[in-house]
């Protein structure tokens, strides 16, 4: 990010139909026919060359028979006519050879080059289905098929990024803006073309406070490769100074090459506007999510065969994963009376598990959820739930008293609003609050696995509570349960992927193995317990084995009070 590079993109001209088809619209011939045609033309050229022997023979007669003037003149006349006939036929054959070479070699090569041009600039939206017959070879058809898949995948990624509520910038290795989403353009009041191709410092004009923000951003990227909630000031196109919290990550390829950076800017004062934007986009998400997962699998298989798109794919997938990670706690939540640590391992590049906390002086809320399925569609549901979670957090911090069953009812409304036609979305969720003022643990459940409670010297006790999944139409109100707090509680929250994923012997990890582990390790700090449990389940499932479902678990321990 230390030098500015100029951004330019060449627009290639779409070839005309005549250039693609060729003048005669002929299909590409077989190799045997091409050789046969060449042999025939060369045979004619050789036979024409034999005509040259006639004038040579007659000229020889003239040279050897000087005493007959009439015979010499006759021989010269015949030689002249023979030479003219030879030259005429020779030129016709050369013309046919040149035309044949153009038709059978030049035009197919020209069509292939046009196809490569179309692939390189991804102009496939200009190529309707009825014109695909003009591309006749298998290589051309494969290029068209792969390029269309690449274009569809790029459109999907662009849609995910553009629908983000936060400002997102995709930077090259030199710090040049390669992509700015819709929220970034609306907030900074720059058009996208005014940002793309320019260095990111364009948003940090020459004033001491703004330059310091940009230098701190560069230092964090250079030293750690990660920017965590850095306070910065950006200047809009009309000179307004806005305060943001920047969060970003360095993106590298599997070989360690630097691909670029992703930067997300959050403006907490815009939360209400973002929630409203979420509600407006839910209808569109409901229509689009039905086939996103299928399209992703199809496009991923097509892209896997195209090594030339590997670096672009790595950067795009890393961006999608970064978006997903912003919905989860980036560090262990803190509270003076609670020790907590958790982890989430997605089964696909984007997961459907979600957890988070809200810390107040006299209360500590914990939420954990599992969207039905995993992958792109599930990630969209977690995005919607995370958007509502932000509004709940703001309400609680401003003094509004919300109980756990009211929060679950709000989550349920969000999922219900996303339903469209025959498409519905479901999510299990467990919500609880450690109420240190009343010294009770209050909880409500929406079809989720029962968390496990352990006290000193006692066996594991599940926090049993019934309730329908979020998104179920006409479900009963969520029931609230509570247990007393004594200051020595250990509560373990988890999603079903932890106990239901199987190893190579088709054996699940299971509840019994989990309980034995917790009883043996409950005395350990939460961070150590979670990290060692993650190693234990990874070893059980087997190194390199793909997970069938996302795995998420959170450990909480109350301190003496």
Tab-separated table of N, CA and C in Angstrom, residues 54-55 57-62 65 68-83:
chain	number	residue	atom	x	y	z
A	54	UNK	N	7.087	-27.844	-71.878
A	54	UNK	CA	6.784	-27.669	-73.308
A	54	UNK	C	7.545	-26.481	-73.886
A	55	UNK	N	7.430	-25.248	-73.296
A	55	UNK	CA	8.211	-24.139	-73.869
A	55	UNK	C	9.712	-24.372	-73.772
A	57	UNK	N	11.210	-27.270	-74.084
A	57	UNK	CA	11.552	-28.190	-75.170
A	57	UNK	C	11.568	-27.472	-76.516
A	58	UNK	N	10.583	-26.614	-76.745
A	58	UNK	CA	10.524	-25.891	-78.016
A	58	UNK	C	11.682	-24.909	-78.151
A	59	UNK	N	12.026	-24.245	-77.062
A	59	UNK	CA	13.171	-23.336	-77.107
A	59	UNK	C	14.460	-24.107	-77.408
A	60	UNK	N	14.514	-25.329	-76.916
A	60	UNK	CA	15.682	-26.164	-77.235
A	60	UNK	C	15.745	-26.480	-78.709
A	61	UNK	N	14.556	-26.720	-79.357
A	61	UNK	CA	14.533	-27.008	-80.802
A	61	UNK	C	15.031	-25.809	-81.582
A	62	UNK	N	14.587	-24.608	-81.140
A	62	UNK	CA	15.046	-23.389	-81.830
A	62	UNK	C	16.555	-23.254	-81.752
A	65	UNK	N	18.207	-25.907	-84.097
A	65	UNK	CA	17.817	-25.921	-85.516
A	65	UNK	C	17.790	-24.495	-86.041
A	68	UNK	N	16.314	-23.389	-90.039
A	68	UNK	CA	14.899	-23.322	-90.455
A	68	UNK	C	14.262	-22.145	-89.729
A	69	UNK	N	14.115	-21.006	-90.432
A	69	UNK	CA	13.558	-19.793	-89.828
A	69	UNK	C	12.103	-19.992	-89.461
A	70	UNK	N	11.329	-20.645	-90.378
A	70	UNK	CA	9.894	-20.830	-90.101
A	70	UNK	C	9.676	-21.737	-88.876
A	71	UNK	N	10.484	-22.809	-88.786
A	71	UNK	CA	10.325	-23.715	-87.634
A	71	UNK	C	10.676	-23.006	-86.338
A	72	UNK	N	11.711	-22.168	-86.366
A	72	UNK	CA	12.089	-21.442	-85.145
A	72	UNK	C	11.006	-20.491	-84.697
A	73	UNK	N	10.402	-19.771	-85.708
A	73	UNK	CA	9.323	-18.828	-85.334
A	73	UNK	C	8.133	-19.583	-84.750
A	74	UNK	N	7.795	-20.687	-85.379
A	74	UNK	CA	6.662	-21.487	-84.883
A	74	UNK	C	6.925	-21.984	-83.456
A	75	UNK	N	8.166	-22.431	-83.240
A	75	UNK	CA	8.501	-22.916	-81.896
A	75	UNK	C	8.414	-21.802	-80.860
A	76	UNK	N	8.844	-20.578	-81.250
A	76	UNK	CA	8.764	-19.451	-80.311
A	76	UNK	C	7.324	-19.090	-80.004
A	77	UNK	N	6.446	-19.113	-81.021
A	77	UNK	CA	5.033	-18.789	-80.805
A	77	UNK	C	4.391	-19.802	-79.854
A	78	UNK	N	4.647	-21.108	-80.126
A	78	UNK	CA	4.078	-22.148	-79.256
A	78	UNK	C	4.609	-22.007	-77.830
A	79	UNK	N	5.910	-21.701	-77.714
A	79	UNK	CA	6.505	-21.539	-76.377
A	79	UNK	C	5.866	-20.370	-75.633
A	80	UNK	N	5.594	-19.260	-76.349
A	80	UNK	CA	4.965	-18.107	-75.705
A	80	UNK	C	3.572	-18.441	-75.195
A	81	UNK	N	2.760	-19.130	-76.084
A	81	UNK	CA	1.407	-19.515	-75.642
A	81	UNK	C	1.458	-20.479	-74.457
A	82	UNK	N	2.385	-21.432	-74.503
A	82	UNK	CA	2.495	-22.402	-73.402
A	82	UNK	C	2.889	-21.718	-72.097
A	83	UNK	N	3.823	-20.759	-72.234
A	83	UNK	CA	4.239	-20.030	-71.015
A	83	UNK	C	3.079	-19.231	-70.436
